[in-house]
Amino acid sequence: MSITAEFRVQPSHQGAPGLAHGGVLATALDETLGSLNWLLRTIAVTGRLETDFLRPVPVGTTLHLTAEATAVAGRKIYSTATGRIGGPDGPVAVRADAVFIEVKVEHFVNHGREEEIRAAMDDPDQLRRARAFEVNP
């Protein structure tokens, strides 16, 4: 199972002058990897994210991201991702390996900030949808 995405590096994503901040790139990889969990119909959180920065990514660049689930073992979902510059077949600028841990929706209720929990409770469909999503096919 795999997914592709694009991330456009904006001036607000700058770290060193003219270049993307590594934390922003790690976030783009994490979000792409996390999207795999939706395809697996699993609620999961990042347990480990190991990121390698291979090339600088200039502001204004479109990062072409691909992610793939490589294994599932119990509650652990193993995945890998790459971010390429210059096009989907361009050189790899960043890559990441991750382990996601399957959780129940109550994880967010028990550990989330009270304001966000109240907001979710104001939208009863949101909690119902999350609970219905817990069942793996």
Short mmCIF file of N, CA and C in Angstrom, two decimals:
data_model
loop_
_atom_site.label_atom_id
_atom_site.label_comp_id
_atom_site.label_asym_id
_atom_site.label_seq_id
_atom_site.Cartn_x
_atom_site.Cartn_y
_atom_site.Cartn_z
N MET A 1 0.84 -1.16 0.00
CA MET A 1 0.00 0.00 0.00
C MET A 1 0.89 1.23 0.00
N SER A 2 0.59 2.20 -0.88
CA SER A 2 1.41 3.40 -0.96
C SER A 2 0.54 4.63 -1.21
N ILE A 3 1.15 5.78 -1.05
CA ILE A 3 0.45 7.05 -1.23
C ILE A 3 1.46 8.07 -1.76
N THR A 4 0.97 9.04 -2.52
CA THR A 4 1.83 10.14 -2.98
C THR A 4 1.22 11.46 -2.55
N ALA A 5 2.07 12.46 -2.40
CA ALA A 5 1.62 13.80 -2.01
C ALA A 5 2.63 14.81 -2.51
N GLU A 6 2.23 16.07 -2.50
CA GLU A 6 3.14 17.16 -2.82
C GLU A 6 3.09 18.18 -1.70
N PHE A 7 4.25 18.76 -1.41
CA PHE A 7 4.36 19.80 -0.39
C PHE A 7 5.16 20.95 -0.97
N ARG A 8 4.55 22.12 -1.04
CA ARG A 8 5.21 23.31 -1.57
C ARG A 8 5.85 24.07 -0.40
N VAL A 9 7.17 24.24 -0.45
CA VAL A 9 7.91 24.92 0.61
C VAL A 9 7.72 26.43 0.47
N GLN A 10 7.05 27.02 1.45
CA GLN A 10 6.75 28.45 1.47
C GLN A 10 7.82 29.22 2.23
N PRO A 11 7.89 30.54 2.06
CA PRO A 11 8.85 31.35 2.82
C PRO A 11 8.71 31.17 4.34
N SER A 12 7.50 30.91 4.81
CA SER A 12 7.31 30.71 6.26
C SER A 12 7.88 29.37 6.74
N HIS A 13 8.29 28.51 5.84
CA HIS A 13 8.90 27.21 6.18
C HIS A 13 10.42 27.28 6.21
N GLN A 14 10.96 28.47 6.05
CA GLN A 14 12.41 28.66 5.96
C GLN A 14 13.09 28.40 7.30
N GLY A 15 14.23 27.73 7.22
CA GLY A 15 15.11 27.56 8.38
C GLY A 15 16.34 28.40 8.14
N ALA A 16 17.36 27.80 7.52
CA ALA A 16 18.53 28.57 7.08
C ALA A 16 18.08 29.46 5.92
N PRO A 17 18.77 30.55 5.67
CA PRO A 17 18.34 31.47 4.60
C PRO A 17 18.11 30.76 3.27
N GLY A 18 16.87 30.87 2.78
CA GLY A 18 16.52 30.32 1.48
C GLY A 18 16.23 28.83 1.45
N LEU A 19 16.33 28.16 2.61
CA LEU A 19 16.14 26.70 2.64
C LEU A 19 15.05 26.31 3.62
N ALA A 20 14.42 25.18 3.32
CA ALA A 20 13.37 24.65 4.20
C ALA A 20 13.96 24.25 5.54
N HIS A 21 13.21 24.48 6.59
CA HIS A 21 13.58 24.03 7.94
C HIS A 21 13.40 22.51 8.01
N GLY A 22 14.38 21.82 8.58
CA GLY A 22 14.31 20.36 8.67
C GLY A 22 13.10 19.87 9.42
N GLY A 23 12.67 20.59 10.44
CA GLY A 23 11.49 20.18 11.19
C GLY A 23 10.22 20.23 10.35
N VAL A 24 10.15 21.20 9.46
CA VAL A 24 9.00 21.29 8.56
C VAL A 24 9.01 20.11 7.58
N LEU A 25 10.20 19.78 7.08
CA LEU A 25 10.30 18.63 6.16
C LEU A 25 9.94 17.33 6.88
N ALA A 26 10.39 17.19 8.13
CA ALA A 26 10.04 16.00 8.91
C ALA A 26 8.53 15.93 9.12
N THR A 27 7.91 17.09 9.34
CA THR A 27 6.45 17.13 9.50
C THR A 27 5.75 16.70 8.22
N ALA A 28 6.23 17.16 7.07
CA ALA A 28 5.62 16.77 5.79
C ALA A 28 5.73 15.26 5.59
N LEU A 29 6.88 14.69 5.94
CA LEU A 29 7.04 13.24 5.84
C LEU A 29 6.11 12.52 6.81
N ASP A 30 6.03 13.00 8.05
CA ASP A 30 5.18 12.39 9.06
C ASP A 30 3.72 12.41 8.64
N GLU A 31 3.27 13.53 8.10
CA GLU A 31 1.88 13.63 7.64
C GLU A 31 1.60 12.68 6.48
N THR A 32 2.54 12.56 5.57
CA THR A 32 2.37 11.64 4.44
C THR A 32 2.34 10.20 4.94
N LEU A 33 3.28 9.86 5.81
CA LEU A 33 3.30 8.51 6.39
C LEU A 33 2.02 8.24 7.17
N GLY A 34 1.57 9.20 7.94
CA GLY A 34 0.35 9.03 8.72
C GLY A 34 -0.88 8.80 7.87
N SER A 35 -0.88 9.34 6.65
CA SER A 35 -2.02 9.13 5.75
C SER A 35 -2.18 7.67 5.36
N LEU A 36 -1.09 6.92 5.41
CA LEU A 36 -1.19 5.48 5.12
C LEU A 36 -2.14 4.80 6.11
N ASN A 37 -2.16 5.28 7.35
CA ASN A 37 -3.02 4.66 8.36
C ASN A 37 -4.49 4.78 8.00
N TRP A 38 -4.86 5.89 7.34
CA TRP A 38 -6.24 6.04 6.90
C TRP A 38 -6.57 4.99 5.84
N LEU A 39 -5.61 4.74 4.95
CA LEU A 39 -5.84 3.72 3.93
C LEU A 39 -5.96 2.33 4.56
N LEU A 40 -5.23 2.14 5.66
CA LEU A 40 -5.32 0.86 6.39
C LEU A 40 -6.53 0.82 7.33
N ARG A 41 -7.28 1.92 7.38
CA ARG A 41 -8.45 2.06 8.26
C ARG A 41 -8.06 1.78 9.71
N THR A 42 -6.95 2.41 10.13
CA THR A 42 -6.42 2.23 11.47
C THR A 42 -6.13 3.60 12.09
N ILE A 43 -6.54 3.79 13.32
CA ILE A 43 -6.16 4.99 14.05
C ILE A 43 -4.81 4.70 14.69
N ALA A 44 -3.82 5.52 14.37
CA ALA A 44 -2.47 5.26 14.87
C ALA A 44 -1.74 6.58 15.11
N VAL A 45 -0.76 6.53 15.99
CA VAL A 45 0.09 7.68 16.29
C VAL A 45 1.54 7.33 15.97
N THR A 46 2.33 8.33 15.72
CA THR A 46 3.74 8.11 15.43
C THR A 46 4.46 7.62 16.68
N GLY A 47 5.09 6.47 16.57
CA GLY A 47 5.89 5.94 17.67
C GLY A 47 7.36 6.26 17.47
N ARG A 48 7.79 6.25 16.23
CA ARG A 48 9.19 6.58 15.89
C ARG A 48 9.21 7.15 14.49
N LEU A 49 10.00 8.19 14.33
CA LEU A 49 10.21 8.79 13.01
C LEU A 49 11.69 9.09 12.88
N GLU A 50 12.35 8.37 11.99
CA GLU A 50 13.78 8.58 11.75
C GLU A 50 13.92 9.23 10.38
N THR A 51 14.50 10.43 10.36
CA THR A 51 14.56 11.22 9.14
C THR A 51 16.00 11.44 8.71
N ASP A 52 16.25 11.29 7.42
CA ASP A 52 17.56 11.57 6.83
C ASP A 52 17.41 12.74 5.87
N PHE A 53 18.26 13.74 6.03
CA PHE A 53 18.27 14.91 5.16
C PHE A 53 19.45 14.76 4.21
N LEU A 54 19.17 14.53 2.93
CA LEU A 54 20.21 14.21 1.96
C LEU A 54 20.62 15.39 1.09
N ARG A 55 19.70 16.31 0.82
CA ARG A 55 19.97 17.48 -0.01
C ARG A 55 19.22 18.68 0.56
N PRO A 56 19.74 19.87 0.38
CA PRO A 56 18.97 21.06 0.79
C PRO A 56 17.71 21.19 -0.07
N VAL A 57 16.66 21.70 0.54
CA VAL A 57 15.39 21.91 -0.16
C VAL A 57 15.11 23.41 -0.16
N PRO A 58 15.29 24.08 -1.30
CA PRO A 58 15.10 25.53 -1.35
C PRO A 58 13.64 25.94 -1.15
N VAL A 59 13.45 27.12 -0.56
CA VAL A 59 12.12 27.71 -0.48
C VAL A 59 11.59 27.85 -1.91
N GLY A 60 10.32 27.56 -2.10
CA GLY A 60 9.69 27.62 -3.42
C GLY A 60 9.67 26.27 -4.13
N THR A 61 10.36 25.30 -3.57
CA THR A 61 10.42 23.96 -4.15
C THR A 61 9.14 23.19 -3.84
N THR A 62 8.71 22.38 -4.80
CA THR A 62 7.65 21.41 -4.53
C THR A 62 8.34 20.09 -4.20
N LEU A 63 8.07 19.58 -3.02
CA LEU A 63 8.63 18.31 -2.59
C LEU A 63 7.62 17.22 -2.99
N HIS A 64 8.07 16.25 -3.76
CA HIS A 64 7.23 15.15 -4.22
C HIS A 64 7.44 13.98 -3.25
N LEU A 65 6.39 13.67 -2.52
CA LEU A 65 6.47 12.69 -1.44
C LEU A 65 5.81 11.38 -1.84
N THR A 66 6.44 10.28 -1.46
CA THR A 66 5.82 8.96 -1.59
C THR A 66 6.01 8.23 -0.27
N ALA A 67 5.03 7.47 0.11
CA ALA A 67 5.11 6.70 1.35
C ALA A 67 4.52 5.32 1.10
N GLU A 68 5.07 4.36 1.81
CA GLU A 68 4.65 2.97 1.63
C GLU A 68 4.63 2.27 2.99
N ALA A 69 3.56 1.54 3.24
CA ALA A 69 3.51 0.67 4.42
C ALA A 69 4.31 -0.58 4.07
N THR A 70 5.27 -0.93 4.92
CA THR A 70 6.14 -2.07 4.61
C THR A 70 5.80 -3.31 5.42
N ALA A 71 5.16 -3.13 6.59
CA ALA A 71 4.80 -4.30 7.41
C ALA A 71 3.84 -3.86 8.50
N VAL A 72 3.05 -4.83 8.95
CA VAL A 72 2.17 -4.64 10.10
C VAL A 72 2.42 -5.82 11.03
N ALA A 73 2.70 -5.51 12.30
CA ALA A 73 2.95 -6.55 13.29
C ALA A 73 2.22 -6.17 14.57
N GLY A 74 1.11 -6.83 14.82
CA GLY A 74 0.31 -6.47 15.99
C GLY A 74 -0.21 -5.06 15.84
N ARG A 75 0.09 -4.20 16.84
CA ARG A 75 -0.35 -2.80 16.80
C ARG A 75 0.65 -1.90 16.07
N LYS A 76 1.77 -2.44 15.60
CA LYS A 76 2.80 -1.63 14.96
C LYS A 76 2.65 -1.66 13.43
N ILE A 77 2.76 -0.46 12.85
CA ILE A 77 2.71 -0.30 11.40
C ILE A 77 4.05 0.30 10.98
N TYR A 78 4.79 -0.41 10.17
CA TYR A 78 6.10 0.04 9.70
C TYR A 78 5.93 0.66 8.32
N SER A 79 6.59 1.81 8.10
CA SER A 79 6.46 2.48 6.82
C SER A 79 7.71 3.27 6.49
N THR A 80 7.80 3.65 5.23
CA THR A 80 8.95 4.41 4.74
C THR A 80 8.46 5.47 3.76
N ALA A 81 9.21 6.57 3.66
CA ALA A 81 8.81 7.66 2.76
C ALA A 81 10.05 8.33 2.18
N THR A 82 9.86 8.93 1.01
CA THR A 82 10.90 9.75 0.40
C THR A 82 10.29 11.05 -0.08
N GLY A 83 11.12 12.08 -0.11
CA GLY A 83 10.74 13.37 -0.66
C GLY A 83 11.74 13.74 -1.74
N ARG A 84 11.26 13.94 -2.96
CA ARG A 84 12.13 14.23 -4.11
C ARG A 84 11.92 15.67 -4.57
N ILE A 85 12.99 16.26 -5.08
CA ILE A 85 12.90 17.61 -5.64
C ILE A 85 13.06 17.53 -7.14
N GLY A 86 12.46 18.51 -7.84
CA GLY A 86 12.59 18.54 -9.29
C GLY A 86 11.63 17.63 -10.03
N GLY A 87 10.73 16.97 -9.31
CA GLY A 87 9.75 16.10 -9.95
C GLY A 87 9.67 14.77 -9.23
N PRO A 88 8.65 13.97 -9.52
CA PRO A 88 8.47 12.68 -8.86
C PRO A 88 9.63 11.71 -9.05
N ASP A 89 10.42 11.90 -10.11
CA ASP A 89 11.57 11.04 -10.35
C ASP A 89 12.90 11.74 -10.07
N GLY A 90 12.81 12.94 -9.45
CA GLY A 90 14.01 13.71 -9.16
C GLY A 90 14.83 13.10 -8.03
N PRO A 91 15.92 13.76 -7.70
CA PRO A 91 16.78 13.24 -6.63
C PRO A 91 16.08 13.27 -5.28
N VAL A 92 16.38 12.27 -4.46
CA VAL A 92 15.82 12.20 -3.10
C VAL A 92 16.50 13.26 -2.24
N ALA A 93 15.70 14.11 -1.62
CA ALA A 93 16.22 15.14 -0.72
C ALA A 93 16.07 14.74 0.73
N VAL A 94 14.97 14.08 1.05
CA VAL A 94 14.71 13.63 2.42
C VAL A 94 14.07 12.26 2.37
N ARG A 95 14.30 11.49 3.42
CA ARG A 95 13.62 10.20 3.53
C ARG A 95 13.38 9.93 5.01
N ALA A 96 12.43 9.04 5.26
CA ALA A 96 12.10 8.72 6.65
C ALA A 96 11.61 7.28 6.74
N ASP A 97 11.90 6.70 7.89
CA ASP A 97 11.32 5.41 8.28
C ASP A 97 10.53 5.66 9.55
N ALA A 98 9.39 5.01 9.66
CA ALA A 98 8.52 5.28 10.80
C ALA A 98 7.90 4.00 11.34
N VAL A 99 7.54 4.07 12.60
CA VAL A 99 6.71 3.05 13.23
C VAL A 99 5.53 3.80 13.83
N PHE A 100 4.33 3.41 13.42
CA PHE A 100 3.10 3.95 13.99
C PHE A 100 2.50 2.89 14.91
N ILE A 101 1.84 3.36 15.96
CA ILE A 101 1.23 2.47 16.94
C ILE A 101 -0.28 2.66 16.89
N GLU A 102 -0.99 1.57 16.67
CA GLU A 102 -2.46 1.63 16.64
C GLU A 102 -2.98 1.97 18.03
N VAL A 103 -3.95 2.89 18.08
CA VAL A 103 -4.58 3.28 19.35
C VAL A 103 -6.10 3.32 19.16
N LYS A 104 -6.80 3.32 20.26
CA LYS A 104 -8.25 3.52 20.24
C LYS A 104 -8.53 5.01 20.27
N VAL A 105 -9.72 5.42 19.87
CA VAL A 105 -10.07 6.84 19.86
C VAL A 105 -9.98 7.43 21.27
N GLU A 106 -10.17 6.63 22.30
CA GLU A 106 -10.09 7.13 23.68
C GLU A 106 -8.70 7.66 24.01
N HIS A 107 -7.69 7.25 23.27
CA HIS A 107 -6.34 7.77 23.47
C HIS A 107 -6.35 9.30 23.40
N PHE A 108 -7.08 9.84 22.43
CA PHE A 108 -7.12 11.29 22.23
C PHE A 108 -7.99 11.96 23.29
N VAL A 109 -9.05 11.28 23.69
CA VAL A 109 -9.91 11.82 24.75
C VAL A 109 -9.14 11.86 26.07
N ASN A 110 -8.38 10.82 26.35
CA ASN A 110 -7.65 10.74 27.62
C ASN A 110 -6.42 11.64 27.67
N HIS A 111 -5.82 11.92 26.51
CA HIS A 111 -4.55 12.64 26.51
C HIS A 111 -4.61 13.99 25.81
N GLY A 112 -5.72 14.31 25.17
CA GLY A 112 -5.83 15.58 24.44
C GLY A 112 -6.10 16.75 25.37
N ARG A 113 -5.95 17.95 24.83
CA ARG A 113 -6.23 19.16 25.60
C ARG A 113 -7.73 19.34 25.74
N GLU A 114 -8.14 19.81 26.88
CA GLU A 114 -9.56 19.91 27.21
C GLU A 114 -10.34 20.74 26.19
N GLU A 115 -9.74 21.84 25.70
CA GLU A 115 -10.46 22.70 24.74
C GLU A 115 -10.80 21.94 23.47
N GLU A 116 -9.84 21.14 22.97
CA GLU A 116 -10.09 20.38 21.74
C GLU A 116 -11.10 19.26 21.97
N ILE A 117 -11.05 18.66 23.16
CA ILE A 117 -12.02 17.61 23.48
C ILE A 117 -13.42 18.20 23.52
N ARG A 118 -13.56 19.38 24.16
CA ARG A 118 -14.87 20.04 24.20
C ARG A 118 -15.35 20.36 22.79
N ALA A 119 -14.44 20.84 21.94
CA ALA A 119 -14.83 21.16 20.55
C ALA A 119 -15.31 19.90 19.83
N ALA A 120 -14.63 18.78 20.06
CA ALA A 120 -15.05 17.53 19.44
C ALA A 120 -16.42 17.11 19.97
N MET A 121 -16.65 17.33 21.25
CA MET A 121 -17.94 16.96 21.83
C MET A 121 -19.07 17.84 21.30
N ASP A 122 -18.73 19.07 20.89
CA ASP A 122 -19.74 19.94 20.29
C ASP A 122 -20.15 19.46 18.90
N ASP A 123 -19.35 18.58 18.34
CA ASP A 123 -19.65 17.99 17.04
C ASP A 123 -19.83 16.49 17.26
N PRO A 124 -21.02 16.05 17.67
CA PRO A 124 -21.22 14.64 18.00
C PRO A 124 -20.87 13.70 16.86
N ASP A 125 -21.01 14.17 15.62
CA ASP A 125 -20.68 13.31 14.48
C ASP A 125 -19.19 13.00 14.44
N GLN A 126 -18.35 13.94 14.90
CA GLN A 126 -16.90 13.72 14.86
C GLN A 126 -16.50 12.52 15.71
N LEU A 127 -17.01 12.44 16.93
CA LEU A 127 -16.67 11.32 17.81
C LEU A 127 -17.29 10.03 17.29
N ARG A 128 -18.53 10.10 16.78
CA ARG A 128 -19.18 8.92 16.23
C ARG A 128 -18.39 8.37 15.04
N ARG A 129 -17.93 9.27 14.15
CA ARG A 129 -17.16 8.84 12.99
C ARG A 129 -15.84 8.21 13.42
N ALA A 130 -15.19 8.81 14.42
CA ALA A 130 -13.91 8.26 14.91
C ALA A 130 -14.12 6.89 15.52
N ARG A 131 -15.18 6.70 16.30
CA ARG A 131 -15.43 5.41 16.90
C ARG A 131 -15.76 4.36 15.84
N ALA A 132 -16.53 4.75 14.83
CA ALA A 132 -16.88 3.81 13.76
C ALA A 132 -15.63 3.42 12.97
N PHE A 133 -14.68 4.33 12.89
CA PHE A 133 -13.45 4.11 12.13
C PHE A 133 -12.54 3.10 12.80
N GLU A 134 -12.73 2.86 14.10
CA GLU A 134 -11.84 1.97 14.86
C GLU A 134 -11.85 0.54 14.37
N VAL A 135 -12.93 0.11 13.75
CA VAL A 135 -13.03 -1.28 13.34
C VAL A 135 -12.20 -1.49 12.07
N ASN A 136 -11.23 -2.37 12.14
CA ASN A 136 -10.40 -2.67 10.99
C ASN A 136 -11.12 -3.67 10.07
N PRO A 137 -11.01 -3.45 8.74
CA PRO A 137 -11.68 -4.39 7.83
C PRO A 137 -11.02 -5.75 7.84
#
